[in-house]
CSV table of C-alpha atoms (C1' of nucleotides) in Angstrom, one decimal:
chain,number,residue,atom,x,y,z
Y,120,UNK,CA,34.1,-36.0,-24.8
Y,121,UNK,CA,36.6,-38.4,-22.4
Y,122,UNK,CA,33.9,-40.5,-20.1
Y,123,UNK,CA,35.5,-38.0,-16.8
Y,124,UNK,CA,34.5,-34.9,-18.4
Y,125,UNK,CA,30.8,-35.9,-19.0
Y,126,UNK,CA,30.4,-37.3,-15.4
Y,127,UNK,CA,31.4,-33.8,-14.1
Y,128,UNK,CA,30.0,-31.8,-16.7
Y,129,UNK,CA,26.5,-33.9,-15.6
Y,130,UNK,CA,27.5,-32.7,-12.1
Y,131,UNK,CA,28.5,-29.3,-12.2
Y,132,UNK,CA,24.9,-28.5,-14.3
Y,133,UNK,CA,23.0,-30.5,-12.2
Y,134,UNK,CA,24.4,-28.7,-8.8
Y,135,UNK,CA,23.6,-25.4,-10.6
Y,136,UNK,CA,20.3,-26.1,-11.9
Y,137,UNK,CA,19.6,-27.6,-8.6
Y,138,UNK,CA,20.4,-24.5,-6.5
Y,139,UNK,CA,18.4,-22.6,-8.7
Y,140,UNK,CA,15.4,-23.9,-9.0
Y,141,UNK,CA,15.3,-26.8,-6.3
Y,142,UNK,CA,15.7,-30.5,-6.8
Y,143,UNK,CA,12.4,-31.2,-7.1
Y,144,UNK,CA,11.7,-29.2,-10.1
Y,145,UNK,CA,14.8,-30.1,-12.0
Y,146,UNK,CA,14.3,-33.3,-14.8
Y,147,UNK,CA,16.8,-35.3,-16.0
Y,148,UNK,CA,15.9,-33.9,-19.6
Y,149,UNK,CA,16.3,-30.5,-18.1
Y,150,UNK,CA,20.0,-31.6,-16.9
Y,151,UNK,CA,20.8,-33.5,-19.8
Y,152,UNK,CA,19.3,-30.3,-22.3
Y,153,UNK,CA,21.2,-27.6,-20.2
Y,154,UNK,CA,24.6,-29.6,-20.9
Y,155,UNK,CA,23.7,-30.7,-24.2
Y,156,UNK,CA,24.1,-34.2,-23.9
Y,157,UNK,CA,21.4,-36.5,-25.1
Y,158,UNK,CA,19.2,-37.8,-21.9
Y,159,UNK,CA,20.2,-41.3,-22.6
Y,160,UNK,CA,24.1,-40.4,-21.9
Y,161,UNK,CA,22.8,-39.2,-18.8
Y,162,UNK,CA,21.8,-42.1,-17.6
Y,163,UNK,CA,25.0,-44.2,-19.1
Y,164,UNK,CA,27.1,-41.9,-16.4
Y,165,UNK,CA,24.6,-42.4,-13.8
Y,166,UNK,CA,22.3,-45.0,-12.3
Y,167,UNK,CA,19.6,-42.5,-11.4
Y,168,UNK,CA,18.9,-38.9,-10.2
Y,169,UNK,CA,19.3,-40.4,-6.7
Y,170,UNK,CA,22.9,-41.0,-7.7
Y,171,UNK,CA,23.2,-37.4,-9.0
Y,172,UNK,CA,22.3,-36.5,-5.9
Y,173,UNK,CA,24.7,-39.0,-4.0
Y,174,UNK,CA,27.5,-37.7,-5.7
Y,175,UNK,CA,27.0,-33.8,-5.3
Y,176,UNK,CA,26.1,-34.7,-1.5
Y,177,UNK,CA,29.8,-36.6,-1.3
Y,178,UNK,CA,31.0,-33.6,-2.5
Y,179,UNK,CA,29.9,-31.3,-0.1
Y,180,UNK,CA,31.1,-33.7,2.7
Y,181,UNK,CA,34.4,-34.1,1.5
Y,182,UNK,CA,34.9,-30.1,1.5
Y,183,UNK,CA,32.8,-29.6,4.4
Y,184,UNK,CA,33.4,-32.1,6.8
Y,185,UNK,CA,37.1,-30.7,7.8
Y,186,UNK,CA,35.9,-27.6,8.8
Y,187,UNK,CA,34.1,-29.1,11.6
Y,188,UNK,CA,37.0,-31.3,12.6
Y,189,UNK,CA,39.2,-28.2,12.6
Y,190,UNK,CA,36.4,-26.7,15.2
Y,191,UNK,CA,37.0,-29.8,17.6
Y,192,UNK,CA,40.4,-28.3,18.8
Y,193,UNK,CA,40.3,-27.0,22.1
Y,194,UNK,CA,41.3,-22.9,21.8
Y,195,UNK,CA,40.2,-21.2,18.6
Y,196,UNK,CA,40.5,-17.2,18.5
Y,197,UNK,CA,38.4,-15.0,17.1
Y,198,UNK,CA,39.6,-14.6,13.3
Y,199,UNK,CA,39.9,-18.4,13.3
Y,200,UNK,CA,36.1,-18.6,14.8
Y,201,UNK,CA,35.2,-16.5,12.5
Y,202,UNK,CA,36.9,-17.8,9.0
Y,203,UNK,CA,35.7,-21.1,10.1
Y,204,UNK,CA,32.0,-19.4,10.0
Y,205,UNK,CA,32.8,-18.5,6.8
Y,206,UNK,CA,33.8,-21.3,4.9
Y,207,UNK,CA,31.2,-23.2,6.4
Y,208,UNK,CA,28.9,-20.7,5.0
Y,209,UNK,CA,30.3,-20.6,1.9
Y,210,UNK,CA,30.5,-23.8,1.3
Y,211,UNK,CA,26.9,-24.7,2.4
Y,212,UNK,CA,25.5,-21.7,0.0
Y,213,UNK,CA,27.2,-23.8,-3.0
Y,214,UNK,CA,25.3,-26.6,-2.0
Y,215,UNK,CA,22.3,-25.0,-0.7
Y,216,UNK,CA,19.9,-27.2,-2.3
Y,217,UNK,CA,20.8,-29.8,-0.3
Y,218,UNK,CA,19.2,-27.7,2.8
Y,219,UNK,CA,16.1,-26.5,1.0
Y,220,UNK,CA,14.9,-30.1,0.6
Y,221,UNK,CA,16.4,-31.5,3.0
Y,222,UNK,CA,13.1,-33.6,4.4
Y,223,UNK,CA,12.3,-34.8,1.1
Y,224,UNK,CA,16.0,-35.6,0.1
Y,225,UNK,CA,16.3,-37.7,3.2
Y,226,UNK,CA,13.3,-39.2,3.7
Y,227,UNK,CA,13.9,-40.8,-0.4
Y,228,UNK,CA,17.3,-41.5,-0.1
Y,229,UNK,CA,18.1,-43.8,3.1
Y,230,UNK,CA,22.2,-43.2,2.4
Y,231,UNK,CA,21.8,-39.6,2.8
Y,232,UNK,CA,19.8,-39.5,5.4
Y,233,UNK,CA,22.1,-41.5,7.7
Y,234,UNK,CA,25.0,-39.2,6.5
Y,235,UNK,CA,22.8,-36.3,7.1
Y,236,UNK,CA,22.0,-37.0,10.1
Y,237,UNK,CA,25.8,-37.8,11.2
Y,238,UNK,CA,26.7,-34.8,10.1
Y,239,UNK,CA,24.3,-32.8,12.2
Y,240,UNK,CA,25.3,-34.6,15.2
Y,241,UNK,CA,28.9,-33.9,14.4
Y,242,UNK,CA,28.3,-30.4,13.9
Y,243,UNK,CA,26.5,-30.5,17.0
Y,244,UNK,CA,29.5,-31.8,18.9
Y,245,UNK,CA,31.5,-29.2,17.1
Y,246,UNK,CA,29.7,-26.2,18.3
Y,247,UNK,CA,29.6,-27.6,22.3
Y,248,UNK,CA,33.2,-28.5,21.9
Y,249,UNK,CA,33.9,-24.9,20.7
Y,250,UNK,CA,31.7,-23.6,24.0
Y,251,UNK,CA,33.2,-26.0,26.3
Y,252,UNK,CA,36.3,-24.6,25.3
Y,253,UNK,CA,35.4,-21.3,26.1
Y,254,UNK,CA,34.2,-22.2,29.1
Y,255,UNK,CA,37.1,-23.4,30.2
Y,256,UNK,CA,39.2,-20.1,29.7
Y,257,UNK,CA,36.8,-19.0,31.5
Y,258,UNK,CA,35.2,-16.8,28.5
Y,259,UNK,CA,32.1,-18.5,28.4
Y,260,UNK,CA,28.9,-17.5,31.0
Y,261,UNK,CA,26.1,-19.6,30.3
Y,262,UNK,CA,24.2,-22.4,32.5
Y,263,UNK,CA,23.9,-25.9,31.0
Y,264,UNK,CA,20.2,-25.2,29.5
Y,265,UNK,CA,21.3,-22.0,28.7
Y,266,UNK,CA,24.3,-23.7,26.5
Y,267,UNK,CA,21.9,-26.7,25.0
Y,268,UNK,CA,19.2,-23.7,23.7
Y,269,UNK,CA,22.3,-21.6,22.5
Y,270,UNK,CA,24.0,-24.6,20.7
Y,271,UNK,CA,20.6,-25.4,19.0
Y,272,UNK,CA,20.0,-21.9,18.1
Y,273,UNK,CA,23.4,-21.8,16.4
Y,274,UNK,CA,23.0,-25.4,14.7
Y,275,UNK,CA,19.3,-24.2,13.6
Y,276,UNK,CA,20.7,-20.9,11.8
Y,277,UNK,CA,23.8,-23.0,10.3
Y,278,UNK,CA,21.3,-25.4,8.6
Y,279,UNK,CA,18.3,-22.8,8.0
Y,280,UNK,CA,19.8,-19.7,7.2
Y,281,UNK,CA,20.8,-20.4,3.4
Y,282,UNK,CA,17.1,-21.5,2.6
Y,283,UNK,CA,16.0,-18.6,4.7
Y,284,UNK,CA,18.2,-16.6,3.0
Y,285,UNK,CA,17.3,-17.8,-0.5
Y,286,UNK,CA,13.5,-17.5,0.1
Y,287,UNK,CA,14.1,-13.9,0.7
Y,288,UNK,CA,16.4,-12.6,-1.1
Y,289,UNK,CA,18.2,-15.3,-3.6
Y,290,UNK,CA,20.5,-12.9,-5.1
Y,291,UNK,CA,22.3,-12.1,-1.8
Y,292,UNK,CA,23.4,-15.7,-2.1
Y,293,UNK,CA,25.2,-15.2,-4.9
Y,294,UNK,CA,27.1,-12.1,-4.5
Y,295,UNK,CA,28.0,-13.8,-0.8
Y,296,UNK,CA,26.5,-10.9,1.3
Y,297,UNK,CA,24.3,-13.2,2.6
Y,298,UNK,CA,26.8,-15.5,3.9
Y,299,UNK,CA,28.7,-12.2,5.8
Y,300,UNK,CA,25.2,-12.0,7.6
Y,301,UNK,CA,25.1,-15.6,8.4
Y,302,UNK,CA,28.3,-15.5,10.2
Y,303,UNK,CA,27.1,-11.9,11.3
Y,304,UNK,CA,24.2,-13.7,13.0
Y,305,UNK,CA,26.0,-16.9,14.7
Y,306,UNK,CA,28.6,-14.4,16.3
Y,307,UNK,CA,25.8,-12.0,17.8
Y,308,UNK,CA,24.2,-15.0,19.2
Y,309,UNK,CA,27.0,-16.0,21.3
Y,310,UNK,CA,28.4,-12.8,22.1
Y,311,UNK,CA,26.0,-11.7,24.7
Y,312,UNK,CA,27.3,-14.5,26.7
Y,313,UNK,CA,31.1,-13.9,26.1
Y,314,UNK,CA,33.2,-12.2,28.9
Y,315,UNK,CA,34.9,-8.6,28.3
Y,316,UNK,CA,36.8,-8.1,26.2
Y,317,UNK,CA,36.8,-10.8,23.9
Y,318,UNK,CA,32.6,-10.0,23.4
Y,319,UNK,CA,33.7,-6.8,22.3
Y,320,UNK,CA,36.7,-8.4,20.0
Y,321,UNK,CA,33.9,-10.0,18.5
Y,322,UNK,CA,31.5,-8.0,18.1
Y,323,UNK,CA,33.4,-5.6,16.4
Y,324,UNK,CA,34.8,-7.9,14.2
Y,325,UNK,CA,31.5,-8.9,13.3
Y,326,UNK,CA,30.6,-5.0,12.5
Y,327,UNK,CA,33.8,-4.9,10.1
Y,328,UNK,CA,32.8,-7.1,7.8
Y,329,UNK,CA,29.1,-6.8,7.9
Y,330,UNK,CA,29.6,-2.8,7.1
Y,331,UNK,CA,31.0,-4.2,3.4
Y,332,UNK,CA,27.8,-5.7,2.9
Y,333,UNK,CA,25.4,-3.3,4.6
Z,17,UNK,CA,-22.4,-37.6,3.8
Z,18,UNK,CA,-23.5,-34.2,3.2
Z,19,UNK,CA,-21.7,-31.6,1.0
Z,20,UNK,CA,-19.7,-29.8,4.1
Z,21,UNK,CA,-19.1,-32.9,6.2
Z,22,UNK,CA,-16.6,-34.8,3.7
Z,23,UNK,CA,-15.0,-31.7,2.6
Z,24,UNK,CA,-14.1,-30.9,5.7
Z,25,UNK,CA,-12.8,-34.7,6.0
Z,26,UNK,CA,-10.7,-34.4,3.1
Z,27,UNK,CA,-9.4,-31.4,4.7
Z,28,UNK,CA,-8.3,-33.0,7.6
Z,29,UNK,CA,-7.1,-36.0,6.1
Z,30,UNK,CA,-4.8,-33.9,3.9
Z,31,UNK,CA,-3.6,-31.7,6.8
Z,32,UNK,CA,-2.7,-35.1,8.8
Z,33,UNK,CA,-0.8,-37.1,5.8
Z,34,UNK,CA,0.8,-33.4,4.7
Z,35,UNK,CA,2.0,-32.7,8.0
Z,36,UNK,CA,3.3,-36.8,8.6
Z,37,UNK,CA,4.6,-37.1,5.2
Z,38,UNK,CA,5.4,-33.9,3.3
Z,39,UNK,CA,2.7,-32.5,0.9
Z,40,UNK,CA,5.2,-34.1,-2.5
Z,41,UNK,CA,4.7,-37.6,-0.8
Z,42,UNK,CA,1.0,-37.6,-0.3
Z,43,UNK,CA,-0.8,-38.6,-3.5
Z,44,UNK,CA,-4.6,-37.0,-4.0
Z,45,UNK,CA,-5.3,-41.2,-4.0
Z,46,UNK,CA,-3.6,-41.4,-1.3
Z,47,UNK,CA,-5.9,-39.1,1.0
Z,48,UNK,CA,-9.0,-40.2,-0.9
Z,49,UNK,CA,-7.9,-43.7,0.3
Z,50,UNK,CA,-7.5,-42.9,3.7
Z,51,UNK,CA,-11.0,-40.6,3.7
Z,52,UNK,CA,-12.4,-43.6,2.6
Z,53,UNK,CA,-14.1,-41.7,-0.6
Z,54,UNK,CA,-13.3,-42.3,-4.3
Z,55,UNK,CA,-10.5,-40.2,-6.2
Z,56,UNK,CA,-13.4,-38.8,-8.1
Z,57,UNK,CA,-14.9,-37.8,-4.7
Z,58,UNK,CA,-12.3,-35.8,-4.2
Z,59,UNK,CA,-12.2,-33.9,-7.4
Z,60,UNK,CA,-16.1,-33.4,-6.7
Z,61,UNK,CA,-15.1,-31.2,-3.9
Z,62,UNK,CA,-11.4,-29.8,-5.1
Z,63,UNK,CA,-10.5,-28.9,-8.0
Z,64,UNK,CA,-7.0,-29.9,-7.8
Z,65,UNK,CA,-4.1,-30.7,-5.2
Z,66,UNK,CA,-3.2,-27.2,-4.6
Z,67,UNK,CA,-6.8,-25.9,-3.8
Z,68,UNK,CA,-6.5,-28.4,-1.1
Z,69,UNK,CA,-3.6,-26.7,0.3
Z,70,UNK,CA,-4.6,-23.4,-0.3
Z,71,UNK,CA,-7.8,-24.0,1.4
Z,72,UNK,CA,-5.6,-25.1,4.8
Z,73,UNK,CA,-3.0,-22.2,4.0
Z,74,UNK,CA,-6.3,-19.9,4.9
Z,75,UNK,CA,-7.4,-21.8,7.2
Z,76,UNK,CA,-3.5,-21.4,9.0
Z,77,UNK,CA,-3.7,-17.6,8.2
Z,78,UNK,CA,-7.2,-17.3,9.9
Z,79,UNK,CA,-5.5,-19.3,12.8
Z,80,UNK,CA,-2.1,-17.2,12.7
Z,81,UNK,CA,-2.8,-13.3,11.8
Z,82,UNK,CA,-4.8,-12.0,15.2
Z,83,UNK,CA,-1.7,-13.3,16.9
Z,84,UNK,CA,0.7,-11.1,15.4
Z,85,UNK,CA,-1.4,-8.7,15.1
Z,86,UNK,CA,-1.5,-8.5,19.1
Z,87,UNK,CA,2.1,-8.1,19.5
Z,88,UNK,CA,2.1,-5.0,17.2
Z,89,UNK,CA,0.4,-3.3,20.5
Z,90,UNK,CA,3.3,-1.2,22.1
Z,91,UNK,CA,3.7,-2.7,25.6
Z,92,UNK,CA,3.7,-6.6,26.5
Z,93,UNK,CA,4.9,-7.8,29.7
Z,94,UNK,CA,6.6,-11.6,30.0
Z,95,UNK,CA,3.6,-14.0,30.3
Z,96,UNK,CA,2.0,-12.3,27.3
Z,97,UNK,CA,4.5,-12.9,25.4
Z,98,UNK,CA,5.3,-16.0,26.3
Z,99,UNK,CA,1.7,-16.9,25.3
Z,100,UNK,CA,1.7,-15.3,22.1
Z,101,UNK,CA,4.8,-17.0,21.4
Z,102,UNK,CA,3.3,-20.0,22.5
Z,103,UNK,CA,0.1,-19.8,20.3
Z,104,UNK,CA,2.6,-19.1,17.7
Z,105,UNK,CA,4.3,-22.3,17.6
Z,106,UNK,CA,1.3,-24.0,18.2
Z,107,UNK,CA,-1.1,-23.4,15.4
Z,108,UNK,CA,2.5,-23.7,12.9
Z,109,UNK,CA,2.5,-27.1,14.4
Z,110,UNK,CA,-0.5,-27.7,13.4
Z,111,UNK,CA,0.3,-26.5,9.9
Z,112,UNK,CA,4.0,-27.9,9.8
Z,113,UNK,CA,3.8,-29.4,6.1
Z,114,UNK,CA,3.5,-25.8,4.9
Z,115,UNK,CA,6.9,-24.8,6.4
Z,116,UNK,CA,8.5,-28.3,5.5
Z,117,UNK,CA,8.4,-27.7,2.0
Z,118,UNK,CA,7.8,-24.0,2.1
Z,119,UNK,CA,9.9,-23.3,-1.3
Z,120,UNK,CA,8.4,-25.5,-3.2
Z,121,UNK,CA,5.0,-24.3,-2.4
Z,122,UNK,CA,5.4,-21.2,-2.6
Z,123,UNK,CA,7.2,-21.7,-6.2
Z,124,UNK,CA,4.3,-23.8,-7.4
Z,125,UNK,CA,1.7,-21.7,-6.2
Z,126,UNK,CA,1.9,-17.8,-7.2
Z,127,UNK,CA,-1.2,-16.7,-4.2
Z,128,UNK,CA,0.7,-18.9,-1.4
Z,129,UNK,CA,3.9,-17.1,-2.4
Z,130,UNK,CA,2.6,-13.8,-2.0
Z,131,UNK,CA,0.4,-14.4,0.9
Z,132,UNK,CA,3.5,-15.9,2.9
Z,133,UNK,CA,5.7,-13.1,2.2
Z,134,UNK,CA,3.4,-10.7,3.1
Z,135,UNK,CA,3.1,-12.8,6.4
Z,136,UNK,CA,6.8,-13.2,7.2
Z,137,UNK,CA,6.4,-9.2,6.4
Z,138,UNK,CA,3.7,-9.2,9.2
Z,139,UNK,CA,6.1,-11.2,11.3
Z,140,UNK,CA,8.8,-9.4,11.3
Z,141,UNK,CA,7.4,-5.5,12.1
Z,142,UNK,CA,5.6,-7.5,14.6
Z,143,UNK,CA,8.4,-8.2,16.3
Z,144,UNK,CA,10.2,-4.7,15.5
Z,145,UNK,CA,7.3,-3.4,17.1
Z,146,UNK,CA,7.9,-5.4,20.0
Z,147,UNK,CA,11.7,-4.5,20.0
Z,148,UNK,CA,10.8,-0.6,19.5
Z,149,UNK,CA,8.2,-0.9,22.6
Z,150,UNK,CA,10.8,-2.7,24.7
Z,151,UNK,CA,13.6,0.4,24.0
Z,152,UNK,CA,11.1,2.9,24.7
Z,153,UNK,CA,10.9,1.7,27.8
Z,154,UNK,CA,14.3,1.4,28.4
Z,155,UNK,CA,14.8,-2.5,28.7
Z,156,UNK,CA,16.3,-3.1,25.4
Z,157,UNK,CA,19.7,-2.2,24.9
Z,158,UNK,CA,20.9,-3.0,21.4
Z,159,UNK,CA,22.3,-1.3,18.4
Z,160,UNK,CA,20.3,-0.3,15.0
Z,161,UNK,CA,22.1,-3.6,13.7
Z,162,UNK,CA,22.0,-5.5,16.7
Z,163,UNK,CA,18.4,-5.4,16.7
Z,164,UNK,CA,18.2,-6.0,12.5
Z,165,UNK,CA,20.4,-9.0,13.1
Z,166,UNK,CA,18.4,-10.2,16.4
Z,167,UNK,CA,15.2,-9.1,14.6
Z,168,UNK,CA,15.9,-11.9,11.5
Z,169,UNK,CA,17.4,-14.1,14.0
Z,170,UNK,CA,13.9,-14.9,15.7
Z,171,UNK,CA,12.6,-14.3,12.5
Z,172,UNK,CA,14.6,-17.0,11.8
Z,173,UNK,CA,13.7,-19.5,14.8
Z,174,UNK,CA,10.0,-18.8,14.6
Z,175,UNK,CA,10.3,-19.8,10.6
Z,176,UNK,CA,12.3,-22.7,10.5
Z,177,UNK,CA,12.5,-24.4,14.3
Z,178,UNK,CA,9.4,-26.7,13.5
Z,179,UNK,CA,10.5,-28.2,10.6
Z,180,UNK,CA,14.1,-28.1,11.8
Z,181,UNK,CA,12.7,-30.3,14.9
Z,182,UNK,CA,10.3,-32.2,12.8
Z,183,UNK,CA,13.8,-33.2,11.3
Z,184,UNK,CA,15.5,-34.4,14.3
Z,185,UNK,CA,12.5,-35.9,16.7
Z,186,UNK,CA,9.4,-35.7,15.0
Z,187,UNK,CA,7.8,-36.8,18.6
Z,188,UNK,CA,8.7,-34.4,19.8
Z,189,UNK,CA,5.8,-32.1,18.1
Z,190,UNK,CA,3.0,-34.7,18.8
Z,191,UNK,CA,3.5,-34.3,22.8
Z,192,UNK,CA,4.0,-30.7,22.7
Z,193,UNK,CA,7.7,-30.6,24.0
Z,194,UNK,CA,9.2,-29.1,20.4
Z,195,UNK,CA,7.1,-26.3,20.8
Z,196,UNK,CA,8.1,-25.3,24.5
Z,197,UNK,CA,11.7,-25.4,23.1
Z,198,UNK,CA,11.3,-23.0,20.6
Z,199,UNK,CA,9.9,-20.5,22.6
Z,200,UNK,CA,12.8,-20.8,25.1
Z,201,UNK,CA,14.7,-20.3,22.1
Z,202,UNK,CA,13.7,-17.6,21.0
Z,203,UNK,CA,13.3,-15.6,24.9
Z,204,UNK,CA,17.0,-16.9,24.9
Z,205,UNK,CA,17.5,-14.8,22.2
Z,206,UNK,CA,16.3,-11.7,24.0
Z,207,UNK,CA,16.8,-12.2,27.5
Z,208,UNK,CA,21.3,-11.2,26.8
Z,209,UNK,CA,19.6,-7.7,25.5
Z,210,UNK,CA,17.0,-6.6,28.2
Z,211,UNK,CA,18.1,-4.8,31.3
Z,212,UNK,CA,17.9,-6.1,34.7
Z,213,UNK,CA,15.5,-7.2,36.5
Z,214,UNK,CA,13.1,-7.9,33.3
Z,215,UNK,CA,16.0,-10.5,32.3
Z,216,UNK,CA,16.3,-12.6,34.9
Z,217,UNK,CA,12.3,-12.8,35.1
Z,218,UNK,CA,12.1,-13.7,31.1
Z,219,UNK,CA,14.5,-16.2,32.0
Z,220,UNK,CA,13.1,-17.4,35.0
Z,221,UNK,CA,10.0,-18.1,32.9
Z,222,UNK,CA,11.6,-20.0,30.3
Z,223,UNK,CA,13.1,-22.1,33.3
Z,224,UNK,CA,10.0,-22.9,34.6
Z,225,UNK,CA,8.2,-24.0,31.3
Z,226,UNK,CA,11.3,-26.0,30.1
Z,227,UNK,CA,11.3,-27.7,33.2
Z,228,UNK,CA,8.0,-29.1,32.4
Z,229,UNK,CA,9.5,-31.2,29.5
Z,230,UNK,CA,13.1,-31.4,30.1
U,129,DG,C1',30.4,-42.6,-25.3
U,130,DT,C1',26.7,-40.8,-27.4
U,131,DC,C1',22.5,-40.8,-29.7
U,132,DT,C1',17.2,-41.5,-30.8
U,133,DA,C1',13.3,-43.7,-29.7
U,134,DT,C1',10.6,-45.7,-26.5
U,135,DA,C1',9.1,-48.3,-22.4
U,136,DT,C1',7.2,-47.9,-17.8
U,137,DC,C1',5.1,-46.0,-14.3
U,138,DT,C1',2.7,-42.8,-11.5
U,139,DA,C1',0.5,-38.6,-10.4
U,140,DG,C1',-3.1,-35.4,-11.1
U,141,DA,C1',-7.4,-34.9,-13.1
U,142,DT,C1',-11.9,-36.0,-15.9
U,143,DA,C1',-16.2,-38.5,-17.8
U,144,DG,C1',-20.2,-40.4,-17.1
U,145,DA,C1',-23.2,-43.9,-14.6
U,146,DC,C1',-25.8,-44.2,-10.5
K,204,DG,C1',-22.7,-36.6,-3.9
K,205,DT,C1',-20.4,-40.5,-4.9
K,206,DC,C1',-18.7,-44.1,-7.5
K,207,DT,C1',-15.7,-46.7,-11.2
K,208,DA,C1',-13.1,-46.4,-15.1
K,209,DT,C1',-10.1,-43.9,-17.7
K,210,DC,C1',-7.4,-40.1,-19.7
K,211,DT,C1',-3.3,-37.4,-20.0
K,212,DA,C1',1.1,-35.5,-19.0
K,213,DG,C1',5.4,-35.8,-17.5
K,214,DA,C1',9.1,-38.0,-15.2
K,215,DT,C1',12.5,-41.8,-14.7
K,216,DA,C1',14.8,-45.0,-16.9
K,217,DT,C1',16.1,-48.5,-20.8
K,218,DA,C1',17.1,-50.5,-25.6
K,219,DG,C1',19.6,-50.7,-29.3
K,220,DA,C1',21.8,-48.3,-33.3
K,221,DC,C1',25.9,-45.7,-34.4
DNA sequence: GTCTATATCTAGATAGAC
DNA sequence: GTCTATCTAGATATAGAC
């Protein structure tokens, strides 16, 4: 098989076996027997399982990270709020082993833990970016500790929920239902603090596409 | 040192490097070493690693349970549940390293998995209950998936907000200050939903707490 | 590029003296 | 009850043939 092919084939197992089981419990002879490759070819297309992990976790960034930028703009309508949500979701659940060991991952790997930790910060700025915005239409009613809790609450379920998610109920992770109550869950916790109508808008967006799922 | 005395010290050892390290990064040398007894010591009074954590996982439990159970009583005005919350994120302080890697131990070990679902079971009528009692009183006004989705939410928060913190300021757990933010978290969460004036007092209480560490 | 065989290392756990 | 010494298993990683 061409050199490329192996790399991703090493990759693409890794990611699933990963997800499934957690990092932790996954071997390089596991990887290496899953895609029937020999373990010592394993380790000619990579340095280490670190560098497995590296590489998915690049991965993730390079589909991930836009979505944030996108959320920096200043005016962002519902359906746009909300696909956002989604992709980020979505993307998150295909990596979501990344979030179920994420203490252990970053406390071994130095690399990924000051990406990791860039990337919270930037979704952190993303989220108070998105409220200042709606603040400044004038859609927004929320003090400034009542804006620092809410933007933590949000980050918290954008990071936790997958694992959460996947401790309770791993199948709902793979048919994506779980993902629709992520969203489902971010929206409701800003709604409350939304002026009419829009906290109606979304709100009953939310409803629409949480009763495919319910 | 008598029979009681140094298991309880290899106890406490373990819960200290667990909860600073994560339970996959603290060898059973490791805490022998810092008990100052002999690996062999150790295995005198444990039978293996996981006995050590179960042992502290009933110890947590013993801690944990009345205080749920307490909130399954119908009515509960703001300061008691600002206390119970309080004790709540307390004691899982305490025990953080079990919710760090909470997966994985639960994976590994088939009586830790059932006896922390059952718990998060416990958790979450509790706070159903509490929900119910607040809309038979007339001070909660949410829908049947409103309250499902603001149900998991603190759910949610109560789960995952320690590790989630341990992540981002792990000093901020020593001195206490973590824990008073996640119980303004989660009031946040229900203050939007109550009806006036029970609202603005909730709120006013988280205020004055937060102001304590802010 | 890929294989088989093996080195290395570390963790959990045990044996037996004191 | 406690120690020292050691066993065993399993995981990462390497060596060298093909």
């Amino acid at each position: 098989m061409a050199r490329r092919d192996t790399r991703e084939l090493i990759l693409a197992t890794s990611l699933g076996l990963f997800n499934e089981h957690g990092e932790p419990n996954v071997t390089t002879n596991l990887i290496a027997d899953e895609a029937d490759i020999s373990p010592g070819n394993l380790y000619y297309h990579f340095r280490s399982k670190d560098d497995i992990v590296i590489e998915l976790f690049k991965r993730f960034l390079a589909r991930f990270q836009p979505l944030i930028d996108i959320a920096a703009d200043e005016r962002i309508n519902a359906e746009d709020l909300w696909l956002q949500l989604h992709l980020a979701f979505e993307v998150k659940g295909e990596f979501r082993f990344l979030y179920r060991n994420l203490a252990d991952l970053t406390a071994r790997i130095p690399d990924l833990d000051r990406a990791m930790r860039a990337l919270l910060e930037r979704e952190r700025r993303s989220i108070e970016n998105l409220m200042t915005g709606l603040g400044k239409s004038g859609l927004l009613d929320a003090s400034g500790v009542q804006k620092k809790l809410l933007t933590q609450n949000m980050l918290l379920a954008l990071t936790y929920w997958i694992p959460f998610s996947d401790l309770q109920d791993p199948e709902g992770l793979e048919d994506g239902s779980a993902q629709i109550y992520g969203i489902a869950r971010v929206l409701l916790m800003l709604t409350p603090h939304l002026r009419e109508p829009e906290s109606s808008q979304l709100t009953d967006i939310a409803y629409t596409y949480l009763s495919r799922v319910v």
